[in-house]
Short mmCIF file of C-alpha atoms (C1' of nucleotides) in Angstrom, two decimals:
data_model
loop_
_atom_site.label_atom_id
_atom_site.label_comp_id
_atom_site.label_asym_id
_atom_site.label_seq_id
_atom_site.Cartn_x
_atom_site.Cartn_y
_atom_site.Cartn_z
CA MET A 33 -0.01 -0.01 -0.01
CA ILE A 34 2.23 2.84 1.18
CA LYS A 35 5.57 2.74 -0.48
CA LEU A 36 8.52 2.17 1.83
CA LEU A 37 10.25 5.44 2.36
CA ALA A 38 13.76 6.13 1.18
CA PRO A 39 16.52 7.34 3.57
CA PRO A 40 16.25 10.82 5.15
CA PRO A 41 16.62 13.83 2.89
CA SER A 42 19.91 15.65 2.58
CA PRO A 43 20.39 18.09 5.44
CA HIS A 44 20.53 21.15 3.25
CA LEU A 45 16.76 21.13 2.99
CA LEU A 46 16.30 21.76 6.68
CA PRO A 47 17.36 25.44 6.88
CA VAL A 48 14.94 26.26 4.08
CA LEU A 49 12.05 24.78 6.00
CA VAL A 50 13.07 26.39 9.28
CA GLN A 51 13.31 29.72 7.56
CA ARG A 52 9.86 29.36 6.07
CA ASN A 53 8.33 28.49 9.44
CA THR A 54 10.03 31.44 11.08
CA SER A 55 8.92 33.96 8.52
CA MET A 56 5.35 32.82 8.69
CA SER A 57 5.02 32.94 12.42
CA SER A 58 6.92 36.23 12.89
CA ASN A 59 5.28 38.49 10.35
CA GLY A 60 1.81 37.92 11.77
CA ALA A 61 0.23 37.90 8.35
CA ALA A 62 -1.11 34.41 8.60
CA PRO A 63 -4.02 34.16 6.16
CA SER A 64 -5.66 31.19 7.83
CA LYS A 65 -7.39 31.19 11.19
CA ALA A 66 -5.93 27.74 11.88
CA MET A 67 -2.38 28.69 11.00
CA GLY A 68 0.18 26.27 12.29
CA PRO A 69 3.76 25.52 11.35
CA ALA A 70 4.28 24.84 7.68
CA PRO A 71 4.17 21.13 7.01
CA VAL A 72 7.43 19.30 6.70
CA ALA A 73 7.59 16.46 4.23
CA PRO A 74 8.13 12.98 5.63
CA SER A 75 11.65 11.75 5.09
CA GLY A 76 12.23 10.52 1.59
CA MET A 77 9.83 13.02 0.06
CA PRO A 78 10.95 16.26 -1.58
CA ASN A 79 10.22 19.45 0.32
CA VAL A 80 6.70 20.77 0.61
CA ARG A 81 5.48 23.42 -1.78
CA PRO A 82 2.26 25.31 -2.13
CA ILE A 83 -0.16 23.88 -4.66
CA ASN A 84 -0.18 27.09 -6.69
CA SER A 85 3.56 26.79 -7.34
CA LEU A 86 3.29 23.48 -9.17
CA THR A 87 3.93 23.48 -12.90
CA PRO A 88 4.62 20.73 -15.46
CA TYR A 89 8.25 21.84 -15.58
CA GLN A 90 9.24 20.62 -12.10
CA ASN A 91 9.15 17.04 -11.06
CA LYS A 92 10.52 16.93 -7.56
CA TRP A 93 7.94 18.24 -5.16
CA THR A 94 5.62 17.35 -2.32
CA ILE A 95 2.38 19.06 -1.44
CA CYS A 96 0.50 18.84 1.79
CA ALA A 97 -3.19 19.10 0.98
CA ARG A 98 -6.67 18.35 2.15
CA VAL A 99 -8.93 16.14 0.06
CA THR A 100 -12.11 18.16 -0.49
CA SER A 101 -13.86 15.70 -2.75
CA LYS A 102 -13.36 12.17 -3.94
CA SER A 103 -15.14 10.48 -6.80
CA SER A 104 -16.06 6.86 -6.97
CA ILE A 105 -14.14 4.55 -9.28
CA ARG A 106 -15.27 4.83 -12.86
CA THR A 107 -14.35 2.65 -15.81
CA TRP A 108 -14.13 3.73 -19.41
CA SER A 109 -13.78 2.07 -22.74
CA ASN A 110 -13.19 3.91 -25.99
CA SER A 111 -11.11 3.75 -29.15
CA ARG A 112 -7.95 4.61 -27.24
CA GLY A 113 -8.43 1.76 -24.82
CA GLU A 114 -10.07 1.08 -21.53
CA GLY A 115 -9.31 1.43 -17.85
CA LYS A 116 -10.48 2.80 -14.54
CA LEU A 117 -9.91 5.92 -12.59
CA PHE A 118 -10.98 8.07 -9.71
CA SER A 119 -10.23 11.67 -9.00
CA ILE A 120 -9.89 13.92 -5.95
CA ASP A 121 -9.83 17.63 -5.38
CA LEU A 122 -6.99 18.93 -3.23
CA LEU A 123 -6.73 22.15 -1.24
CA ASP A 124 -3.99 23.95 0.63
CA GLU A 125 -3.51 27.57 1.71
CA SER A 126 -2.34 28.59 -1.72
CA GLY A 127 -4.97 27.03 -3.92
CA GLU A 128 -6.55 23.91 -5.22
CA ILE A 129 -5.91 21.26 -7.85
CA ARG A 130 -7.61 18.18 -9.21
CA ALA A 131 -5.72 14.85 -9.18
CA THR A 132 -6.66 11.72 -11.06
CA ALA A 133 -5.44 8.18 -10.43
CA PHE A 134 -5.65 5.73 -13.35
CA ASN A 135 -5.49 1.97 -13.35
CA ALA A 136 -2.56 0.81 -11.12
CA GLU A 137 -2.63 4.06 -9.18
CA CYS A 138 -6.40 3.86 -8.94
CA ASP A 139 -6.03 0.49 -7.16
CA LYS A 140 -3.12 1.68 -5.08
CA PHE A 141 -4.54 4.92 -3.68
CA PHE A 142 -8.33 4.65 -3.70
CA GLU A 143 -8.72 3.18 -0.26
CA MET A 144 -6.19 5.45 1.41
CA LEU A 145 -7.45 8.83 0.25
CA GLU A 146 -10.46 10.00 2.19
CA PRO A 147 -12.36 13.26 1.91
CA ASN A 148 -11.52 15.82 4.60
CA ASN A 149 -8.22 14.20 5.46
CA VAL A 150 -4.81 15.74 4.79
CA TYR A 151 -2.00 13.97 2.91
CA TYR A 152 1.52 14.54 1.72
CA ILE A 153 1.55 13.82 -1.95
CA SER A 154 4.78 13.79 -3.89
CA VAL A 155 5.50 13.55 -7.57
CA ALA A 156 2.80 13.29 -10.21
CA THR A 157 2.39 14.27 -13.85
CA LEU A 158 1.10 17.76 -14.34
CA LYS A 159 -0.73 18.83 -17.43
CA THR A 160 -2.91 21.70 -18.52
CA ALA A 161 -6.38 21.40 -17.02
CA ASN A 162 -9.25 21.24 -19.39
CA LYS A 163 -11.40 24.10 -18.08
CA GLN A 164 -14.43 22.58 -19.71
CA PHE A 165 -14.49 19.86 -17.13
CA SER A 166 -13.29 21.50 -13.97
CA SER A 167 -14.33 24.51 -12.02
CA LEU A 168 -11.20 24.41 -9.82
CA LYS A 169 -9.07 27.49 -9.84
CA ASN A 170 -5.91 26.02 -11.28
CA ASP A 171 -4.44 26.02 -14.80
CA TYR A 172 -3.10 22.51 -14.22
CA GLU A 173 -4.25 19.16 -13.00
CA MET A 174 -2.25 16.14 -11.96
CA SER A 175 -2.27 12.47 -12.75
CA PHE A 176 -0.68 10.11 -10.28
CA ASN A 177 2.11 8.03 -11.76
CA GLY A 178 4.38 5.16 -10.81
CA GLY A 179 6.56 7.46 -8.72
CA THR A 180 3.71 9.08 -6.77
CA GLN A 181 3.79 8.68 -3.00
CA VAL A 182 0.92 9.48 -0.65
CA VAL A 183 1.42 9.66 3.11
CA PRO A 184 -1.30 10.72 5.58
CA CYS A 185 -0.57 13.94 7.43
CA HIS A 186 -1.89 14.17 10.97
CA GLU A 187 -0.40 17.60 11.88
CA ASP A 188 -2.58 19.46 9.49
CA ASN A 189 -3.06 22.80 11.29
CA SER A 190 -1.85 24.93 8.44
CA ILE A 191 -4.13 23.32 5.91
CA PRO A 192 -7.44 25.12 5.58
CA ALA A 193 -10.68 23.26 6.08
CA MET A 194 -12.97 22.84 3.13
CA GLN A 195 -13.83 26.25 1.74
CA PHE A 196 -17.32 27.10 0.67
CA ASP A 197 -18.55 30.00 -1.37
CA PHE A 198 -22.14 29.94 -0.28
CA ILE A 199 -24.90 31.68 -2.16
CA SER A 200 -28.37 31.94 -0.67
CA ILE A 201 -31.19 29.90 -2.13
CA GLU A 202 -32.82 33.15 -3.18
CA GLN A 203 -29.78 33.90 -5.34
CA LEU A 204 -30.33 30.57 -7.12
CA GLU A 205 -33.15 32.16 -9.04
CA LYS A 206 -30.58 34.11 -10.98
CA ALA A 207 -28.02 31.30 -11.27
CA GLU A 208 -27.29 29.99 -14.72
CA LYS A 209 -28.45 26.53 -15.73
CA ASN A 210 -25.71 23.92 -15.24
CA SER A 211 -23.61 26.23 -13.12
CA ILE A 212 -21.92 24.83 -10.05
CA VAL A 213 -22.77 26.38 -6.70
CA ASP A 214 -22.15 26.06 -2.96
CA LEU A 215 -25.18 26.26 -0.68
CA ILE A 216 -26.01 25.79 2.93
CA GLY A 217 -29.52 24.86 3.94
CA VAL A 218 -31.70 22.98 6.40
CA CYS A 219 -33.08 19.73 4.97
CA HIS A 220 -36.73 20.12 5.97
CA GLU A 221 -38.19 17.40 3.76
CA TYR A 222 -36.81 14.24 2.26
CA ALA A 223 -38.22 11.45 0.15
CA ASP A 224 -37.37 7.81 0.14
CA ILE A 225 -34.92 6.28 -2.20
CA SER A 226 -36.34 5.67 -5.66
CA THR A 227 -35.04 4.03 -8.82
CA VAL A 228 -34.94 5.60 -12.21
CA ILE A 229 -33.69 4.24 -15.48
CA GLN A 230 -30.88 6.17 -17.13
CA LYS A 231 -31.99 7.02 -20.64
CA SER A 232 -28.64 6.63 -22.35
CA THR A 233 -27.63 3.30 -20.88
CA GLY A 234 -30.78 1.70 -19.49
CA ARG A 235 -28.98 1.40 -16.15
CA GLU A 236 -30.96 1.61 -12.95
CA LEU A 237 -30.03 4.56 -10.83
CA LYS A 238 -30.86 5.12 -7.15
CA LYS A 239 -31.83 8.62 -6.21
CA ARG A 240 -33.28 10.59 -3.37
CA ASP A 241 -35.01 13.95 -3.53
CA LEU A 242 -34.91 16.36 -0.68
CA LYS A 243 -35.67 20.00 0.01
CA ILE A 244 -33.39 22.52 1.61
CA ILE A 245 -34.34 25.93 3.00
CA ASP A 246 -32.30 28.88 4.22
CA HIS A 247 -32.93 32.25 5.88
CA SER A 248 -33.96 33.76 2.54
CA LYS A 249 -37.13 31.70 3.20
CA ARG A 250 -36.66 30.03 -0.13
CA SER A 251 -36.67 26.30 -0.50
CA VAL A 252 -35.27 24.27 -3.37
CA ASN A 253 -35.29 20.60 -4.40
CA LEU A 254 -32.00 18.72 -4.37
CA THR A 255 -31.37 15.28 -5.85
CA MET A 256 -28.76 12.93 -4.41
CA TRP A 257 -27.59 9.87 -6.35
CA GLY A 258 -26.30 6.40 -5.68
CA GLU A 259 -24.68 5.39 -2.46
CA GLN A 260 -24.84 8.89 -1.05
CA ALA A 261 -28.63 8.89 -1.59
CA GLU A 262 -28.95 5.48 0.07
CA LYS A 263 -26.94 6.46 3.13
CA PHE A 264 -28.50 9.85 3.66
CA ASP A 265 -30.51 10.31 6.85
CA GLY A 266 -32.64 13.44 6.70
CA SER A 267 -34.31 12.99 10.06
CA GLY A 268 -34.01 15.84 12.57
CA CYS A 269 -33.69 18.54 9.93
CA PRO A 270 -29.92 18.47 9.48
CA VAL A 271 -28.00 21.39 8.06
CA LEU A 272 -26.33 20.48 4.76
CA ALA A 273 -23.27 22.43 3.56
CA ILE A 274 -23.07 21.55 -0.09
CA LYS A 275 -20.04 22.18 -2.25
CA GLY A 276 -20.37 21.99 -6.00
CA ALA A 277 -24.05 21.24 -6.64
CA ARG A 278 -25.28 21.58 -10.18
CA VAL A 279 -28.10 23.96 -11.02
CA SER A 280 -30.92 22.55 -13.15
CA ASP A 281 -33.95 24.29 -14.57
CA PHE A 282 -36.21 21.32 -13.95
CA GLY A 283 -39.43 22.43 -12.26
CA GLY A 284 -38.25 26.01 -12.23
CA VAL A 285 -34.96 25.70 -10.35
CA SER A 286 -33.58 22.59 -8.73
CA LEU A 287 -30.26 21.14 -7.78
CA SER A 288 -28.52 17.88 -8.48
CA LEU A 289 -25.39 16.51 -6.88
CA ILE A 290 -22.65 15.38 -9.24
CA GLY A 291 -19.49 13.35 -8.86
CA SER A 292 -17.45 16.27 -7.60
CA SER A 293 -20.05 17.53 -5.14
CA THR A 294 -19.49 17.15 -1.42
CA VAL A 295 -22.00 17.40 1.36
CA GLN A 296 -21.18 18.03 4.99
CA ILE A 297 -23.98 17.25 7.45
CA ASN A 298 -24.26 19.56 10.42
CA PRO A 299 -20.73 20.87 9.93
CA ASP A 300 -19.07 22.78 12.76
CA ILE A 301 -18.98 26.10 10.97
CA SER A 302 -20.58 29.40 11.97
CA GLU A 303 -22.97 29.50 9.00
CA ALA A 304 -24.36 26.14 9.99
CA HIS A 305 -24.90 27.11 13.62
CA GLN A 306 -26.58 30.35 12.60
CA LEU A 307 -28.86 28.56 10.19
CA LYS A 308 -29.78 25.88 12.69
CA GLY A 309 -30.59 28.61 15.19
CA TRP A 310 -32.78 30.44 12.69
CA TRP A 311 -34.55 27.25 11.69
CA GLU A 312 -35.32 26.18 15.26
CA SER A 313 -36.44 29.59 16.46
CA THR A 314 -38.46 30.90 13.53
CA GLY A 315 -37.72 29.17 10.24
CA CYS A 316 -39.57 25.98 11.01
CA ASN A 317 -42.74 27.95 11.71
CA SER A 318 -42.55 30.23 8.66
CA SER A 319 -45.71 30.21 6.62
CA ASP A 320 -44.36 32.39 3.82
CA VAL A 321 -41.76 30.04 2.38
CA ILE A 322 -41.40 30.15 -1.36
CA SER A 323 -40.33 26.99 -3.18
CA LEU A 324 -38.15 27.55 -6.21
CA SER A 325 -38.92 24.09 -7.43
CA ASN A 326 -42.43 23.13 -8.41
CA ASN A 327 -43.18 19.51 -7.88
CA ARG A 328 -44.96 18.66 -11.08
CA GLY A 329 -43.66 15.60 -12.73
CA GLY A 330 -41.22 15.00 -9.94
CA SER A 331 -40.39 11.70 -8.37
CA SER A 332 -43.19 9.23 -7.92
CA GLY A 333 -41.25 7.82 -5.02
CA GLY A 334 -42.67 10.16 -2.40
CA MET A 335 -41.97 13.83 -1.98
CA GLY A 336 -42.40 16.02 -5.02
CA GLY A 337 -43.95 13.39 -7.22
CA GLY A 338 -47.21 13.32 -9.00
CA PRO A 339 -49.40 11.51 -6.47
CA LEU A 340 -49.81 7.76 -6.82
CA LYS A 341 -53.37 7.01 -7.91
CA THR A 342 -55.37 4.22 -9.41
CA PHE A 343 -56.98 4.83 -12.83
CA ALA A 344 -60.38 4.80 -11.12
CA GLU A 345 -59.29 7.49 -8.70
CA ALA A 346 -57.88 9.62 -11.51
CA LYS A 347 -61.17 9.36 -13.36
CA ARG A 348 -63.28 10.06 -10.29
CA GLU A 349 -61.22 13.15 -9.54
CA GLY A 350 -61.65 14.38 -13.10
CA LEU A 351 -57.91 14.67 -13.72
CA GLY A 352 -57.19 16.27 -17.09
CA SER A 353 -60.48 18.09 -17.29
CA ARG A 354 -59.02 21.51 -16.50
CA ASP A 355 -57.06 23.89 -18.72
CA GLN A 356 -53.70 22.77 -17.39
CA PRO A 357 -52.49 19.20 -17.56
CA ASP A 358 -52.62 17.02 -14.49
CA PHE A 359 -49.87 14.67 -13.43
CA TYR A 360 -50.09 11.45 -11.49
CA SER A 361 -48.28 8.14 -11.07
CA CYS A 362 -49.74 4.68 -11.16
CA LYS A 363 -48.64 1.12 -10.77
CA ALA A 364 -49.97 -0.75 -13.77
CA ILE A 365 -49.39 -3.56 -16.18
CA VAL A 366 -48.89 -3.24 -19.92
CA THR A 367 -51.76 -5.25 -21.39
CA LEU A 368 -51.35 -4.51 -25.04
CA VAL A 369 -48.93 -2.64 -27.28
CA LYS A 370 -50.62 -1.76 -30.54
CA LYS A 371 -48.29 -3.06 -33.23
CA GLU A 372 -49.65 -0.86 -36.03
CA ASN A 373 -47.98 2.47 -36.62
CA LEU A 374 -45.76 2.34 -33.60
CA LEU A 375 -42.78 3.50 -35.72
CA TYR A 376 -42.34 6.41 -38.04
CA ARG A 377 -39.52 7.78 -40.14
CA ALA A 378 -38.47 11.07 -38.59
CA CYS A 379 -36.54 14.13 -39.67
CA THR A 380 -32.97 14.10 -38.39
CA SER A 381 -32.67 17.87 -38.00
CA GLU A 382 -31.74 18.83 -34.46
CA GLY A 383 -34.88 18.85 -32.28
CA CYS A 384 -37.33 18.34 -35.20
CA ASN A 385 -38.36 14.65 -35.04
CA LYS A 386 -41.32 15.26 -37.36
CA LYS A 387 -42.52 12.56 -39.67
CA VAL A 388 -40.88 12.64 -43.13
CA THR A 389 -42.36 11.54 -46.48
CA ASP A 390 -40.52 8.85 -48.42
CA MET A 391 -40.01 10.35 -51.89
CA ASN A 392 -39.15 6.86 -53.17
CA ASN A 393 -35.95 8.13 -54.70
CA GLY A 394 -33.76 7.76 -51.66
CA MET A 395 -34.82 11.15 -50.33
CA TYR A 396 -37.12 11.97 -47.42
CA ARG A 397 -39.05 15.21 -47.18
CA CYS A 398 -39.71 17.11 -43.95
CA GLU A 399 -42.60 19.55 -44.29
CA LYS A 400 -41.64 21.32 -41.10
CA CYS A 401 -38.04 21.95 -42.13
CA ASN A 402 -39.13 22.31 -45.75
CA LYS A 403 -36.27 20.26 -47.10
CA GLU A 404 -35.36 16.84 -48.41
CA ILE A 405 -32.70 14.73 -46.74
CA ASP A 406 -31.14 11.44 -47.73
CA SER A 407 -31.60 9.81 -44.33
CA PHE A 408 -34.12 9.52 -41.50
CA SER A 409 -34.22 8.17 -38.02
CA TRP A 410 -36.80 5.78 -36.64
CA ARG A 411 -38.95 7.12 -33.85
CA LEU A 412 -41.59 5.56 -31.65
CA MET A 413 -45.13 6.72 -31.01
CA ILE A 414 -46.90 3.87 -29.38
CA SER A 415 -50.53 3.38 -28.42
CA CYS A 416 -50.56 1.17 -25.45
CA ASN A 417 -53.16 -0.18 -23.09
CA LEU A 418 -52.37 -0.17 -19.36
CA ALA A 419 -54.35 -1.76 -16.59
CA ASP A 420 -54.29 -1.54 -12.83
CA PHE A 421 -56.64 -3.40 -10.52
CA THR A 422 -59.38 -0.81 -11.10
CA GLU A 423 -59.53 -0.09 -14.81
CA SER A 424 -57.65 0.02 -18.04
CA LEU A 425 -56.50 3.06 -20.01
CA TRP A 426 -55.11 3.83 -23.45
CA VAL A 427 -51.97 5.89 -23.32
CA THR A 428 -49.35 7.23 -25.70
CA MET A 429 -45.61 6.55 -25.28
CA PHE A 430 -42.87 8.31 -27.17
CA GLN A 431 -39.27 7.46 -27.89
CA ASP A 432 -37.45 7.01 -24.53
CA VAL A 433 -40.35 5.47 -22.71
CA GLY A 434 -41.21 3.25 -25.64
CA GLU A 435 -37.64 1.95 -25.86
CA ILE A 436 -37.75 0.90 -22.23
CA VAL A 437 -41.11 -0.83 -22.53
CA LEU A 438 -40.11 -2.62 -25.75
CA GLY A 439 -36.60 -3.36 -24.54
CA SER A 440 -35.22 -2.33 -27.95
CA THR A 441 -34.23 0.97 -29.47
CA ALA A 442 -36.35 2.67 -32.12
CA GLN A 443 -33.52 2.06 -34.55
CA GLU A 444 -33.51 -1.67 -33.75
CA MET A 445 -37.28 -1.83 -34.09
CA GLY A 446 -37.11 -0.15 -37.49
CA ALA A 447 -34.46 -2.56 -38.72
CA MET A 448 -36.42 -5.52 -37.38
CA LYS A 449 -39.66 -4.43 -38.99
CA GLU A 450 -37.97 -4.35 -42.37
CA GLU A 451 -35.66 -7.34 -42.08
CA ASN A 452 -37.28 -9.66 -39.59
CA PRO A 453 -41.03 -9.00 -39.17
CA ASP A 454 -41.55 -12.10 -37.03
CA MET A 455 -38.98 -10.92 -34.55
CA PHE A 456 -40.53 -7.44 -34.59
CA LEU A 457 -43.88 -8.95 -33.63
CA ALA A 458 -42.28 -11.10 -30.98
CA VAL A 459 -40.65 -8.08 -29.37
CA VAL A 460 -43.92 -6.15 -29.38
CA SER A 461 -45.88 -8.95 -27.79
CA ALA A 462 -43.14 -9.64 -25.24
CA ALA A 463 -43.65 -6.09 -23.90
CA SER A 464 -47.02 -7.04 -22.50
CA PHE A 465 -47.77 -8.16 -18.94
CA LYS A 466 -44.87 -6.33 -17.38
CA GLU A 467 -45.50 -4.09 -14.42
CA TYR A 468 -44.06 -0.60 -13.93
CA THR A 469 -44.69 2.64 -12.14
CA PHE A 470 -45.81 5.03 -14.83
CA LYS A 471 -45.74 8.80 -14.54
CA LEU A 472 -48.62 10.17 -16.54
CA ARG A 473 -49.61 13.53 -17.93
CA VAL A 474 -53.28 13.82 -18.68
CA LYS A 475 -54.97 16.64 -20.56
CA MET A 476 -58.10 17.30 -22.62
CA ASP A 477 -57.21 17.15 -26.30
CA THR A 478 -59.40 18.72 -28.95
CA TYR A 479 -59.23 17.33 -32.47
CA ASN A 480 -61.83 18.06 -35.17
CA ASP A 481 -64.11 19.65 -32.56
CA GLU A 482 -64.05 16.48 -30.57
CA SER A 483 -62.63 16.52 -27.05
CA ARG A 484 -61.13 13.57 -25.37
CA LEU A 485 -58.77 12.86 -22.59
CA LYS A 486 -55.23 12.18 -23.74
CA THR A 487 -52.74 10.46 -21.48
CA ILE A 488 -49.03 10.56 -22.25
CA VAL A 489 -46.51 8.46 -20.37
CA GLN A 490 -43.78 10.77 -19.19
CA SER A 491 -41.57 8.11 -17.68
CA VAL A 492 -41.57 4.52 -16.67
CA GLU A 493 -39.78 3.10 -13.66
CA PRO A 494 -39.50 -0.28 -12.02
CA VAL A 495 -42.02 -0.59 -9.20
CA ASN A 496 -40.41 0.23 -5.91
CA PRO A 497 -41.98 -2.34 -3.58
CA VAL A 498 -40.86 -0.60 -0.37
CA GLU A 499 -42.46 2.64 -1.48
CA TYR A 500 -45.59 0.96 -2.73
CA ASN A 501 -46.06 -1.05 0.45
CA LYS A 502 -45.63 2.09 2.55
CA ARG A 503 -48.49 3.61 0.69
CA LEU A 504 -50.67 0.56 1.20
CA ILE A 505 -49.89 0.50 4.89
CA LYS A 506 -50.75 4.17 5.16
CA GLU A 507 -54.07 3.60 3.45
CA ILE A 508 -54.91 0.66 5.64
CA LYS A 509 -54.20 2.78 8.69
CA GLU A 510 -56.42 5.57 7.36
CA MET A 511 -59.25 3.11 6.68
CA SER A 512 -59.08 1.60 10.10
CA GLY A 513 -58.51 4.88 11.92
"C1'" DC B 225 -5.52 7.88 -20.46
"C1'" DC B 226 -11.48 10.60 -18.06
"C1'" DC B 227 -14.41 14.70 -19.31
"C1'" DC B 228 -20.46 10.64 -18.12
"C1'" DC B 229 -22.78 13.15 -13.86
"C1'" DC B 230 -27.97 10.65 -14.80
"C1'" DC B 231 -34.89 10.80 -13.72
"C1'" DC B 232 -38.61 13.74 -14.40
#
DNA sequence: CCCCCCCC
């Protein structure tokens, strides 16, 4: 694990370090509240430098830095090869830098490096940081290499704690979509874990939605993912200090955590104590809280979701009979996928997706774009019958949802229909009798002076049995109570 | 050498 250390460094390094310590403690200009003696590299490591002095042109150095975020291990596979990696963000008094460990170094250092801890790190490959992928304030980033050494540092007084650049939730209204922000808020609501299917890969993802509020009396939805979502305990209204959340425009404004985000729960910092005080004295009783995130179309797994209803309930409540659409979720079975006209040839222009006309000369005409193109893409528009234990309902499914329910892409369906019609039919009929949680949008549709209720499936998720049983238990209690 | 950060 840790490389055996070489013999002690040559003595000429010592006066340099002593001098640095002396100058820092005597001039009284310590920038950090927790200023201690400058860290001295363990024997065998080059002398310690500030992060902001590192460049690709030096190769003998050590830094002493705090890990402010740590990704999980990710694998990749592309034309240049495949491998695995994780990355960390490092902070010292002088600045910050991202470090990535690939393959052998990934295995070697993943366990040792923990967020919030301080390490001596010596020797790595520096290269120009791609600003497109990092918000850290450094022109360079490092990759660990075969000569990299990492040693935990326990005398870390001179290394600043994680630094936040908090904005208030109110300020989020003006934040740009996809920007990365730091926030501190009280988690005053949290949903259970739910599972969604990632569109691009079909992978199941665990997520948890919660709401945070601050003294601006604004509240915003935040989504956590994966293991972090599973481990999160929102009971007792904890204060969350969040570094590096991503701003989304879903439902107005909402937040999502990403790989480089870090969350501290009830951190021992003044902002957290102040906020906790505000929440407990007045905040929790505020009646004039404004939510920046509307909950339409949110998670069906509890908070923020369209409510879970049966088809009979939705009908009885007249959902979809108003001007605006209504949203609800239901647990239902696919009873029939109508095999006719479930595919169409679509325009490939960005964002168009309209049906094209086959000109029978190798060209396809899009009326909307008013042009002819020599290719098309297959798209799905499926009429499908769903049933729960109360009723059945005809719904429409488009591309992404249809691909999940059919278990094949629109492109595959198109190819099958033309080259292997039997297989096409087999895939369509195999889609029946599977159960999902559907999120539905229902609205009155007027066509040729005739009005009828139109239901579109917004998303389809595996049924979450824990969530569903909780609902049943709640209903049983209400009936008996 | 990654560079995806997800779901509505």
